[in-house]
Coordinates of C-alpha atoms in Angstrom, one line a residue:
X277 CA 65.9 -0.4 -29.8
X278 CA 65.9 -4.2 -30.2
X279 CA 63.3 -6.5 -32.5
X280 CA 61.9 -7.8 -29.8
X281 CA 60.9 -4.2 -28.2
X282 CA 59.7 -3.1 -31.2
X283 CA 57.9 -6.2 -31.7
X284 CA 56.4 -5.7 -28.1
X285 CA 55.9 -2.2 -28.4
X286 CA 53.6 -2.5 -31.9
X287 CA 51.6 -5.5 -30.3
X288 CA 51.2 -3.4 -27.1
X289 CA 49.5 -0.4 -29.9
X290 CA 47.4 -2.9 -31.9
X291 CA 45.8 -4.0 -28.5
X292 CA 45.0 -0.4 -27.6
X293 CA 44.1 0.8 -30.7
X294 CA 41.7 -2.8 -30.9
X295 CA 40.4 -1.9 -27.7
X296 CA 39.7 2.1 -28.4
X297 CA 37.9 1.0 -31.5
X298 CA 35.4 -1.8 -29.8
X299 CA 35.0 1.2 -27.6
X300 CA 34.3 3.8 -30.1
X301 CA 31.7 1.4 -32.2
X302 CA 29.8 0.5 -28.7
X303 CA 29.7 4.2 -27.7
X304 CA 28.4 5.2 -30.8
X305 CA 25.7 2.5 -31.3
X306 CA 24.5 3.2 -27.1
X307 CA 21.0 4.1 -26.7
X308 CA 20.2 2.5 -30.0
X309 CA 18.7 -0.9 -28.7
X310 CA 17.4 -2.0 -25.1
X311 CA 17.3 -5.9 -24.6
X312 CA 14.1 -6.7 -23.0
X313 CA 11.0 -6.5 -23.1
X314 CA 9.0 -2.7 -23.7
X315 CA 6.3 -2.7 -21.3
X316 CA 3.4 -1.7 -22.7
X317 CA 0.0 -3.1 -20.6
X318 CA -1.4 -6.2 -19.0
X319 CA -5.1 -7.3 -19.3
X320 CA -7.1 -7.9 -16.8
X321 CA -9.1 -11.3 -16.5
X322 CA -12.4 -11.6 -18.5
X323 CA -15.2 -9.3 -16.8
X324 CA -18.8 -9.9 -16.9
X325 CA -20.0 -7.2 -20.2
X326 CA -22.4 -5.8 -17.4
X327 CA -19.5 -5.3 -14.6
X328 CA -17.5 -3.5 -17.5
X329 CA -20.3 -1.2 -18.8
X330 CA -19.8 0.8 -21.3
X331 CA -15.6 -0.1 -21.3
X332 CA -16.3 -3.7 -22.1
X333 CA -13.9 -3.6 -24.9
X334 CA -10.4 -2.4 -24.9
X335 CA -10.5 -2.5 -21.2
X336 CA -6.7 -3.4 -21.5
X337 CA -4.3 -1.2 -18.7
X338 CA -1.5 0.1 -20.5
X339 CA 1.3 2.2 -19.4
X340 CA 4.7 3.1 -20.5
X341 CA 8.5 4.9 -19.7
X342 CA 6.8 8.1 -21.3
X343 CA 4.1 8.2 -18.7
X344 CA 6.9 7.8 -15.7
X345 CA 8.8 11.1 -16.8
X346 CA 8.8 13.0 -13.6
X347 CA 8.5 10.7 -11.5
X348 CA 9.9 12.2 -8.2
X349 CA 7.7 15.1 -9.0
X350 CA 4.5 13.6 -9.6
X351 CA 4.8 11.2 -6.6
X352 CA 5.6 13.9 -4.1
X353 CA 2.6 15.5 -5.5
X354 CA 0.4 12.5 -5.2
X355 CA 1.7 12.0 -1.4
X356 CA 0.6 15.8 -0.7
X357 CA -2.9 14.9 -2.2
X358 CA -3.1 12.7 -0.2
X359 CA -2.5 13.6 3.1
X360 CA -6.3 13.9 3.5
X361 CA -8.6 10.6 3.3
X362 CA -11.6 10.6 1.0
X363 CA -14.6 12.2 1.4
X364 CA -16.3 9.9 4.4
X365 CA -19.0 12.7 4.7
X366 CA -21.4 10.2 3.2
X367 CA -22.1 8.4 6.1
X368 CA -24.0 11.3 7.8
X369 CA -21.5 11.7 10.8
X370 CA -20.0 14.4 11.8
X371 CA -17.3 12.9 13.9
X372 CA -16.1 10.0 11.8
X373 CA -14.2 12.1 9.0
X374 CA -12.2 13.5 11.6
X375 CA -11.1 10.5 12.8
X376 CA -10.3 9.0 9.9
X377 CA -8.0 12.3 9.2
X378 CA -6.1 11.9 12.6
X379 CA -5.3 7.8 11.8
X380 CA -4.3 8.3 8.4
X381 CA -2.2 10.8 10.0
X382 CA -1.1 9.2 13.4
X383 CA -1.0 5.5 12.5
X384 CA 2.7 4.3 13.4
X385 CA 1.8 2.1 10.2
X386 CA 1.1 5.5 7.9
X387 CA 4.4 6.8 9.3
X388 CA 6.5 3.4 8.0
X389 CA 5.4 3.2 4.8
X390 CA 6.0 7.1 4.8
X391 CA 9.8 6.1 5.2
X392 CA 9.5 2.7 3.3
X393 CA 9.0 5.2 0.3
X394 CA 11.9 7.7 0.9
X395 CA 14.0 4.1 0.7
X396 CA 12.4 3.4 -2.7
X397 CA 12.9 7.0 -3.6
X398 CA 16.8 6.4 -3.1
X399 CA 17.0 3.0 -4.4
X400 CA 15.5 5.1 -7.9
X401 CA 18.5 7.5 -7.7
X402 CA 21.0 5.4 -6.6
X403 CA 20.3 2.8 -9.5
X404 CA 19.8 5.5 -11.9
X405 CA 22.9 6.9 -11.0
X406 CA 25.2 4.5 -12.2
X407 CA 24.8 5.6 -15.8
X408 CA 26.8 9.2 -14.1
X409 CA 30.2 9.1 -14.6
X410 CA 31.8 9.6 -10.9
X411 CA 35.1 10.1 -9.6
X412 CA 36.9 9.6 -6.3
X413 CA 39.6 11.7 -4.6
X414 CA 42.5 10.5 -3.1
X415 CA 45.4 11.6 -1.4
X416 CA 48.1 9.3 0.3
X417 CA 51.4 9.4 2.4
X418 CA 53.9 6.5 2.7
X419 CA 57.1 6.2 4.3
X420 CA 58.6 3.6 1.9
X421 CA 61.3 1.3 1.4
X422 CA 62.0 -0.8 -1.9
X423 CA 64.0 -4.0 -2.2
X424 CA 67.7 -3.9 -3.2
X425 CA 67.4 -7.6 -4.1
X426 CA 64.3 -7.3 -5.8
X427 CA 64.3 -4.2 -7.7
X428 CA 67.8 -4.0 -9.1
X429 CA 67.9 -0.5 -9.9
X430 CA 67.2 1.1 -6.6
X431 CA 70.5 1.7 -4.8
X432 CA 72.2 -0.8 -3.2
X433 CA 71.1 0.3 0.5
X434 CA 67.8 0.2 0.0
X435 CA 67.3 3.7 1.7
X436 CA 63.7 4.7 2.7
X437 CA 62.1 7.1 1.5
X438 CA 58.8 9.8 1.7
X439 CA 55.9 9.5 -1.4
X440 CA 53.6 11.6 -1.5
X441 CA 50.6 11.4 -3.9
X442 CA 47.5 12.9 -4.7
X443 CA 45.0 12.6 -7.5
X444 CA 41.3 11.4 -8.8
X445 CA 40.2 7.9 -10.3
X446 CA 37.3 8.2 -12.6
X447 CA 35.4 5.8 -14.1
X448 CA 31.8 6.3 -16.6
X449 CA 29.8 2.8 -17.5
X450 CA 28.1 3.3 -21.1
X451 CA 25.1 2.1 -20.9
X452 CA 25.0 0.6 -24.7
X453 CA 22.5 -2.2 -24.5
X454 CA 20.0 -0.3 -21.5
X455 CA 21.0 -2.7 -18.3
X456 CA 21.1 0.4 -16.2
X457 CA 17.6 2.2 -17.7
X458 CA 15.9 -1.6 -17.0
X459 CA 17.3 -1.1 -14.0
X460 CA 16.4 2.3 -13.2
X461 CA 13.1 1.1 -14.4
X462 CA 12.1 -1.5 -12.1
X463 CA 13.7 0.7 -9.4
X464 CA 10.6 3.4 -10.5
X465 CA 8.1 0.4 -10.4
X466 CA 8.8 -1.1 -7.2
X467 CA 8.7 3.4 -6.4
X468 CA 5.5 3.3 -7.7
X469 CA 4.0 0.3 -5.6
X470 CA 5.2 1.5 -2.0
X471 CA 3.6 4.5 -2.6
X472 CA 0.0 2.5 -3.6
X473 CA 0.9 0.8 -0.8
X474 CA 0.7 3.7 1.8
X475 CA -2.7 4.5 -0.4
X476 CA -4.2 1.4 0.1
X477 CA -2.7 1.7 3.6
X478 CA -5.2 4.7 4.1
X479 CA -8.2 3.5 2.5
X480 CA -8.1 0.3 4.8
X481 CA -7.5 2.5 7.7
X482 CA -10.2 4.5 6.9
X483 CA -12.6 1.9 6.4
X484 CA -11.5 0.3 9.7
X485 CA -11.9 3.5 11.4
X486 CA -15.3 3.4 10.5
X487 CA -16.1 0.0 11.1
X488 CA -15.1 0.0 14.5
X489 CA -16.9 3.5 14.9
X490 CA -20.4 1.7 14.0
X491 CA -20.1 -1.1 16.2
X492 CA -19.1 1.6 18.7
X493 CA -22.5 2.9 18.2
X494 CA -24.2 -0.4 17.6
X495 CA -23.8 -0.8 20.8
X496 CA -24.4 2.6 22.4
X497 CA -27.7 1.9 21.2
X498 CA -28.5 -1.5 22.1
X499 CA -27.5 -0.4 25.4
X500 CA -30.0 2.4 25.3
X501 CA -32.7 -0.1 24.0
X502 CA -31.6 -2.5 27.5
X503 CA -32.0 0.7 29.2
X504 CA -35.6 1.8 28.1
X505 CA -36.8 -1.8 28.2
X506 CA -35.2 -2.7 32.1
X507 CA -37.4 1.2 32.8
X508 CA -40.7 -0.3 31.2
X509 CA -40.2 -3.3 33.0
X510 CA -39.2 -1.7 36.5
X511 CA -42.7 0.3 35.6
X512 CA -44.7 -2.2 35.7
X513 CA -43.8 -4.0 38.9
X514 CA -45.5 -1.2 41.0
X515 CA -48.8 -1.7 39.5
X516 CA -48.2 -5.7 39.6
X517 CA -47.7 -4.8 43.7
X518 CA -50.8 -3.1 43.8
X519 CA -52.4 -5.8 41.6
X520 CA -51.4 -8.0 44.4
X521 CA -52.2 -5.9 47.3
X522 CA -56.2 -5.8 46.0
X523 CA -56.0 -10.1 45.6
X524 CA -56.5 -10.2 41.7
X525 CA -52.8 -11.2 40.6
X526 CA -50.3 -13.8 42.8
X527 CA -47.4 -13.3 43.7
X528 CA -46.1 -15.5 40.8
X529 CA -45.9 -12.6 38.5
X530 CA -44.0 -10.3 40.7
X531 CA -41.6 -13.3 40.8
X532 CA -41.8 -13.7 37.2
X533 CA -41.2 -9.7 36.0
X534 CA -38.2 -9.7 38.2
X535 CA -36.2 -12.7 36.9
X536 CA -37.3 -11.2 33.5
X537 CA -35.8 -8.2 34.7
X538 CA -32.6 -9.8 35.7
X539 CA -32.2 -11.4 32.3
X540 CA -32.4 -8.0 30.8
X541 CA -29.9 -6.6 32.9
X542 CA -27.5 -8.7 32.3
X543 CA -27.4 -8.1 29.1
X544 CA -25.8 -4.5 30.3
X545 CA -22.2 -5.7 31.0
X546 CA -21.7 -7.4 27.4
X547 CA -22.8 -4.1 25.2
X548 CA -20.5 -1.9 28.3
X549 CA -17.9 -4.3 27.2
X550 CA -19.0 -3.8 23.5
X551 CA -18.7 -0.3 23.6
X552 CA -15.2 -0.3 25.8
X553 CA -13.8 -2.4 23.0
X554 CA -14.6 -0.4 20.3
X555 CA -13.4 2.4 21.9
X556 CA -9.9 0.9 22.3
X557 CA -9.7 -0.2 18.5
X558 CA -10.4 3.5 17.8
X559 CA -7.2 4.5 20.1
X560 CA -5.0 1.7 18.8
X561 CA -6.3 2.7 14.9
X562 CA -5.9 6.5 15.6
X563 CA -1.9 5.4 16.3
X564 CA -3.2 7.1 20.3
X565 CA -3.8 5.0 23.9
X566 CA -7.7 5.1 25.3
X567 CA -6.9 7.3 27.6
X568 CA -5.9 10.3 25.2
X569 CA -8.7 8.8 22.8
X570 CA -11.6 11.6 21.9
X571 CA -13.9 11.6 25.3
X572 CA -16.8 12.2 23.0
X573 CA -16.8 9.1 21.4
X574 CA -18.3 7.2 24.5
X575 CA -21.2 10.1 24.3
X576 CA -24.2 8.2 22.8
X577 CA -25.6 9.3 19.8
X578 CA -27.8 7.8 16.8
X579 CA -26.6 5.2 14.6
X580 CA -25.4 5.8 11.0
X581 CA -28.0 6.0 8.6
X582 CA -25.7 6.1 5.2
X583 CA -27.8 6.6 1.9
X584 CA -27.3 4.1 -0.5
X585 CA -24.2 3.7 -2.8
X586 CA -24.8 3.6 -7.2
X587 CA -21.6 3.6 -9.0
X588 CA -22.3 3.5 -12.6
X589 CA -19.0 1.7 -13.6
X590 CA -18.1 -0.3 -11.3
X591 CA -14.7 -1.3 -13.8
X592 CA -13.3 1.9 -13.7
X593 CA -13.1 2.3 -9.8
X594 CA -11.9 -0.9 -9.4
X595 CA -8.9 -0.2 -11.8
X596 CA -8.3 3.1 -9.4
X597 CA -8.0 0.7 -6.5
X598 CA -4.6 0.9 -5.0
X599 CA -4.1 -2.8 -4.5
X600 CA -4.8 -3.3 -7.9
X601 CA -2.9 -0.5 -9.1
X602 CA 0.2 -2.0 -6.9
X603 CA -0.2 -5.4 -8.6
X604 CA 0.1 -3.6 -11.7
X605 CA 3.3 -1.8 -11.1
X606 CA 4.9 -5.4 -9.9
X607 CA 4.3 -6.8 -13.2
X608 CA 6.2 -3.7 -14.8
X609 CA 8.7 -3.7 -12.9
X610 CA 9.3 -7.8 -13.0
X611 CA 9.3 -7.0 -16.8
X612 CA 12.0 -4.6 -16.8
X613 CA 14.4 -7.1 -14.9
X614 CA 13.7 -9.4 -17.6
X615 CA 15.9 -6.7 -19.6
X616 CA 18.4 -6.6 -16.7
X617 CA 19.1 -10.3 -16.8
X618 CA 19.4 -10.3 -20.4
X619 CA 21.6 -7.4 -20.4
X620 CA 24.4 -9.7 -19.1
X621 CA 24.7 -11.6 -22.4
X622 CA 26.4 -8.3 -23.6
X623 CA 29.6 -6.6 -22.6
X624 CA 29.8 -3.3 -20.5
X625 CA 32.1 -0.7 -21.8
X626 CA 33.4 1.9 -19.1
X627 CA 35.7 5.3 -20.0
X628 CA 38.3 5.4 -17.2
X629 CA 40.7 7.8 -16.0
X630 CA 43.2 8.7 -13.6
X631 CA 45.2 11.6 -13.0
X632 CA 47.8 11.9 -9.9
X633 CA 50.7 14.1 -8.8
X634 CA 53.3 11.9 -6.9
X635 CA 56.8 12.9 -5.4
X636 CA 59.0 12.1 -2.5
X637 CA 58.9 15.9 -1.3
X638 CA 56.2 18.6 -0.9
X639 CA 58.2 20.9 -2.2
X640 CA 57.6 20.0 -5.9
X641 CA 54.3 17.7 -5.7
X642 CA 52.3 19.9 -7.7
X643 CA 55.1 20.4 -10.6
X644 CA 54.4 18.9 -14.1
X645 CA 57.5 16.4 -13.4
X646 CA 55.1 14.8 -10.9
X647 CA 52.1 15.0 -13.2
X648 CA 50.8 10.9 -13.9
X649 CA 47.8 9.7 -16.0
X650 CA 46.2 6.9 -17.8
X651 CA 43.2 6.9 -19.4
X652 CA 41.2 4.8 -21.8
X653 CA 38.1 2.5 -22.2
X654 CA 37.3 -0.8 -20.3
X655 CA 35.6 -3.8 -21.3
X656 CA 34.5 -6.8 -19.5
X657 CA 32.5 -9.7 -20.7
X658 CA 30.8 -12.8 -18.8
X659 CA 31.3 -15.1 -22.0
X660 CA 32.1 -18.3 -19.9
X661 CA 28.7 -17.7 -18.1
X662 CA 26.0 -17.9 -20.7
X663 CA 24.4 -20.8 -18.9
X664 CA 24.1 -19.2 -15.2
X665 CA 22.6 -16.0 -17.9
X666 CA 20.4 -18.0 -18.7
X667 CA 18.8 -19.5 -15.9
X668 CA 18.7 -15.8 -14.5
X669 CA 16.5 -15.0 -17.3
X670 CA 14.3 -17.2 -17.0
X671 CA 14.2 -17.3 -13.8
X672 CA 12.8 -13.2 -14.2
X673 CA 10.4 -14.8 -16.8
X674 CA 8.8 -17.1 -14.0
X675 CA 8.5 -14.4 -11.7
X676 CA 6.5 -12.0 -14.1
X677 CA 4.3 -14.7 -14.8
X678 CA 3.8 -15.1 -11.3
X679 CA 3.1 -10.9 -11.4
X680 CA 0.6 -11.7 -14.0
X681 CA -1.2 -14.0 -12.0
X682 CA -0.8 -11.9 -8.9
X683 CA -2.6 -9.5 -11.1
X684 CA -5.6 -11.0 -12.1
X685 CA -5.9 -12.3 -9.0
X686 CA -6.3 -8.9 -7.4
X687 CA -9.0 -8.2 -10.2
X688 CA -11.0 -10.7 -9.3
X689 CA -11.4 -10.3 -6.1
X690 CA -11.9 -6.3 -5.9
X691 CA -14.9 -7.4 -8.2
X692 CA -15.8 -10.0 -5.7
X693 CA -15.7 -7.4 -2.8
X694 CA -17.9 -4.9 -4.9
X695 CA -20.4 -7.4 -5.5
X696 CA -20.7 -8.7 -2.4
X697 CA -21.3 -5.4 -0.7
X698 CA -23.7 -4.5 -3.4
X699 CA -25.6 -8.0 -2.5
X700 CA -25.1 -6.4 1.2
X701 CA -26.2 -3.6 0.7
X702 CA -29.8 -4.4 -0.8
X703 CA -30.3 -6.7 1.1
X704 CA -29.7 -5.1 4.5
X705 CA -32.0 -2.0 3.3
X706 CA -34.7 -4.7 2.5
X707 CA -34.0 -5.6 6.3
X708 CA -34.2 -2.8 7.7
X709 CA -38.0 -2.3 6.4
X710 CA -39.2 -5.0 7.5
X711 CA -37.7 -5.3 10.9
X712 CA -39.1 -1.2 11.0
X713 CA -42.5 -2.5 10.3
X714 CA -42.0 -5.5 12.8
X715 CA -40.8 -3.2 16.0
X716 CA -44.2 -0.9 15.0
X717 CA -46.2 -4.0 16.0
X718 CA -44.4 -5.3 18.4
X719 CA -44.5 -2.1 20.1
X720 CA -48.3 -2.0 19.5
X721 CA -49.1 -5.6 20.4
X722 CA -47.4 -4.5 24.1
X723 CA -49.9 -1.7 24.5
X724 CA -52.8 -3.9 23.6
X725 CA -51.6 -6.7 26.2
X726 CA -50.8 -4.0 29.0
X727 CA -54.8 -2.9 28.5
X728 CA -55.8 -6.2 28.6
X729 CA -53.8 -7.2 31.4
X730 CA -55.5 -4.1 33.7
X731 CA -58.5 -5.7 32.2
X732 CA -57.7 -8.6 33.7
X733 CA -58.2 -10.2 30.0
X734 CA -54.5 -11.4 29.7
X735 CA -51.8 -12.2 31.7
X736 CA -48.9 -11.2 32.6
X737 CA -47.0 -13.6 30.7
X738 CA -48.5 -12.0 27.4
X739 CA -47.3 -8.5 28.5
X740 CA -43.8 -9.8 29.0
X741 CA -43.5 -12.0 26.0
X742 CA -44.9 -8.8 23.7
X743 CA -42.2 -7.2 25.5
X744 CA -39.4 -9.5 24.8
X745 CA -40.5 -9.6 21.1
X746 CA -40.8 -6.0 21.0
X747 CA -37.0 -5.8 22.9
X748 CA -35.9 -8.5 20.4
X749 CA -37.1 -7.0 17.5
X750 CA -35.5 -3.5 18.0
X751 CA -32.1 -4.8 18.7
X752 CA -32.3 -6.6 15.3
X753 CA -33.3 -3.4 13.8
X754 CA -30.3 -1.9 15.1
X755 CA -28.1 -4.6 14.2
X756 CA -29.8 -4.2 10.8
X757 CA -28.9 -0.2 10.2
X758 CA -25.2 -1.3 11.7
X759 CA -24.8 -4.1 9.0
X760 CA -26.3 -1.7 6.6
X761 CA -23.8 0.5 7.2
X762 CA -21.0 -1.7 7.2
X763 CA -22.1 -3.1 3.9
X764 CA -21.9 0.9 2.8
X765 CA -18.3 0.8 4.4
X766 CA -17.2 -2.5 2.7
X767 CA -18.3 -0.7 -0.7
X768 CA -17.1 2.2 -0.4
X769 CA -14.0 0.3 0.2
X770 CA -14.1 -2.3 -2.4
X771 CA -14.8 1.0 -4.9
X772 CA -10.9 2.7 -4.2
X773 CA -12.2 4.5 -0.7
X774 CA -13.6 7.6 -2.6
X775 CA -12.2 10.3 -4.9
X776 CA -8.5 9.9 -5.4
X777 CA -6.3 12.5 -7.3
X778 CA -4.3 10.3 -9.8
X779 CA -1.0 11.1 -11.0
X780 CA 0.0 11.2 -14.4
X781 CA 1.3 7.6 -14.4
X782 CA -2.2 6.2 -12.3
X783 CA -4.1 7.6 -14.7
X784 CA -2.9 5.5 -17.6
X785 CA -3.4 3.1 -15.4
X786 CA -6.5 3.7 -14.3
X787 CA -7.9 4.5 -18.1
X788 CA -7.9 8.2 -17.6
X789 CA -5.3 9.0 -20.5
X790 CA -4.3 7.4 -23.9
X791 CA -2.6 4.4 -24.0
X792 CA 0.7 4.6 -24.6
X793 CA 3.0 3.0 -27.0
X794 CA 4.9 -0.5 -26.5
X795 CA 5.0 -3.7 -27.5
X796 CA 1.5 -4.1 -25.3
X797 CA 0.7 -7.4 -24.0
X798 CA 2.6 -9.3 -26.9
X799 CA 5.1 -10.6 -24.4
X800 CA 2.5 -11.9 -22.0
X801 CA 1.3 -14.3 -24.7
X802 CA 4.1 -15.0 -26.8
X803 CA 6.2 -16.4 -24.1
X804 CA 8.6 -13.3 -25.2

């Protein structure tokens, strides 16, 4: 052997040997550091001390990795809880919660985000998979023929000839500075908020559902109210005939009660159309078409008479709410790509491996002569691209700030929904008592002017404007107990939508469980 092959050959081992070394140290020091970020909480905006009640201080939401173990587990769980809605029962109907189980069920909507989170539930295990080593199979046949010119030491005739080959090429990426757990991370995140977003899916449903189910009966009863009034004025134009008939009224006030009577019936085809309405929102909400719609909906019944709603802590419920729980999981998850991007200032080490049998006859393919293999570690490094790094960091940076703000955002107004259903609903209550009061003497004062009027001490002018008071009055008062229960609707909303079994991971959210450890909300004020 030559100097210059020996010189090539020892050159050709220092490299290796350089090269198996960089890839022992980085093996050996994986797992010890993660760049990025630890997520550890977010704080809400500043509350009102009497919103927050008793959790006025250290009302900060934390949550961490540890409270994600088993995930797959826990969310499957979570979507088998909820398959029912909360408990509706509180608004004193018997057929509402049954309708709000068959939209939450039937909605085409419930059925995409269903999907949308098998997606997410993939993207988790195919980004967490890349820290599995893998392998792919190959076989391959080639008729070939070599060069004579070219490749001097084939024979002359450059003679074709069979190669067959078959083997695996492996390849395992070390995760040493945590690219592919911030990964898998914000994978579990963005998980986590499509699921709160089939949840809040529900709860709006559900509150729709019932919105459109007390205007359905809103209407039902103003119609009944049109109904009873046309039948006390249709009453009364047989005695105003007879009044007429024996000279002591003109005919005046026959014409009069029966253009009243006209405006009052056409005051039929708007509630019909009220009602008809409604009843087609139910269809479309219950994911069904009117005509396979419940027939027992356009069955009139009373109104909704909810009792009044009390939460004690307002601050907790609104940090169950799934909207606000799904702004929360954006912010994690923007923080672990913050990790991803800054993962690139580092190199990747990957263990490959291949291992092949190749031969020009079947015969002896699987023989050790045939037997090829190269293994060894790989490393690649973007050092000429610190700058585009860079900008890709800070470009995460801006959009977790923007997560931040999305937060608070979200805060602030579930606490300006709570509030202003609370406002709603005391004042609506207050309403309703005095428009009950006002009805009672309406509905007297018409009495009084129908005795006076066969008394021939009023006319009939007085009995119909009683009558249109009294009319006026009791359709405010049902307007009044549908508002009222609307504003117990928009609560009950605004609160989460009722009693919610939380996961593991919802609960620390949520304030149910310790906090758990991190770098808490350092990195939101520090500017990392």
């Amino acid at each position: 052997m030559d100097l210059n092959s020996r010189y090539h050959e020892r050159t050709s081992m220092a490299i290796g040997f350089a090269s198996l070394s960089l890839a022992v140290f980085m093996l050996l020091h994986s797992g010890c550091a993660t760049v990025g970020p630890d997520y550890g909480g977010v704080e809400p905006p500043p509350l009102n001390a009497g919103f927050l009640g008793d959790n006025a201080e250290g009302s900060v939401t934390q949550i961490s990795s540890e409270s994600t173990s088993g995930l797959d587990d826990a969310l499957n769980l979570a979507l088998a809880q909820q398959e029912h809605p909360a408990d509706w029962s509180f608004l004193n109907d018997e057929y509402l919660p049954m309708l709000i189980a068959r939209s939450v069920r039937d909605n085409p909507s419930v059925d995409e985000l269903t999907w949308r989170i098998q997606e997410a539930k993939s993207v988790v295990r195919i980004v967490s998979g890349q820290a599995d080593p893998f392998a792919d199979a190959f076989t391959t046949y080639e008729r070939r023929k070599r060069s004579s010119n070219a490749q001097p030491f084939v024979a002359s005739n450059g003679s074709p000839f069979h190669f067959f080959s078959l083997g695996v090429d492996s390849r395992w990426e070390i995760d040493i500075v945590g690219r592919i757990a911030r990964e898998t991370e914000a994978a579990k995140a963005d998980y986590q908020a499509t699921e709160e977003d089939l949840v809040n899916l529900r709860r709006v449903l559900a509150a729709d559902i019932a919105r459109a189910y007390i205007n359905l009966r809103l209407n039902q009863e103003l119609l009944r109210q049109n109904q009873l009034n046309l039948k006390v004025q249709r009453d009364s134009i047989e005695e105003v005939e007879d009044r007429i008939e024996a000279g002591q009224v003109t005919r005046l006030d026959l014409v009069q009660l029966q253009s009243r009577i006209g405006l009052t019936e056409s005051d039929q085809p708007i509630y019909e159309q009220g009602i008809q309405q409604s009843y087609n929102l139910i269809a479309l909400l219950m994911g069904t078409t009117p005509s396979e719609c419940e027939a027992y909906l356009l069955r009139p019944t009373s109104q909704l008479s909810p009792p009044p709603i009390s939460p004690e802590v307002p601050a907790e419920l609104l940090r169950r709410r799934p909207d606000v729980r799904r702004s929360e999981r954006e912010i994690a998850a923007a923080c672990a790509r913050i990790g991803v991007a800054k993962a690139e200032y580092y190199p990747r080490l990957s263990l490959l491996g291949t291992v092949s049998v190749d031969s020009r006859k079947v015969s002896n393919l699987l023989d050790y002569d045939s037997l090829v293999f190269a293994f060894g570690p790989g490393v690649t490094w973007n050092i000429l691209s610190l700058g585009r790094i860079e900008a890709q960091v800070d470009i995460q940076k801006a959009q977790l700030k923007q997560a931040i703000a999305r937060y608070r955002q979200s805060v602030l107004v579930a606490v300006s929904e709570v509030e202003n259903a609370l406002a709603a609903q005391g004042q609506q209550r207050r309403r309703i008592e005095i428009l009950t009061q006002t009805v009672n003497d309406s509905g007297e004062a018409v009495e009084l002017a129908r005795q006076q009027y066969g008394a021939d001490k009023a006319s009939l002018e007085r009995v119909v404007s009683n009558q249109r008071r009294l009319l006026r009055s009791s359709i405010e008062l049902a307007r009044a107990r549908a508002d009222s229960a609307t504003a117990a609707v928009d609560l009950f909303q605004a609160l989460g939508g009722g009693d919610v079994r939380l996961t593991a991971w919802q609960q620390a959210v949520c304030g149910h469980s310790e906090p758990c450890g991190g770098q808490s909300t350092e990195y939101v004020s520090s500017g990392f």
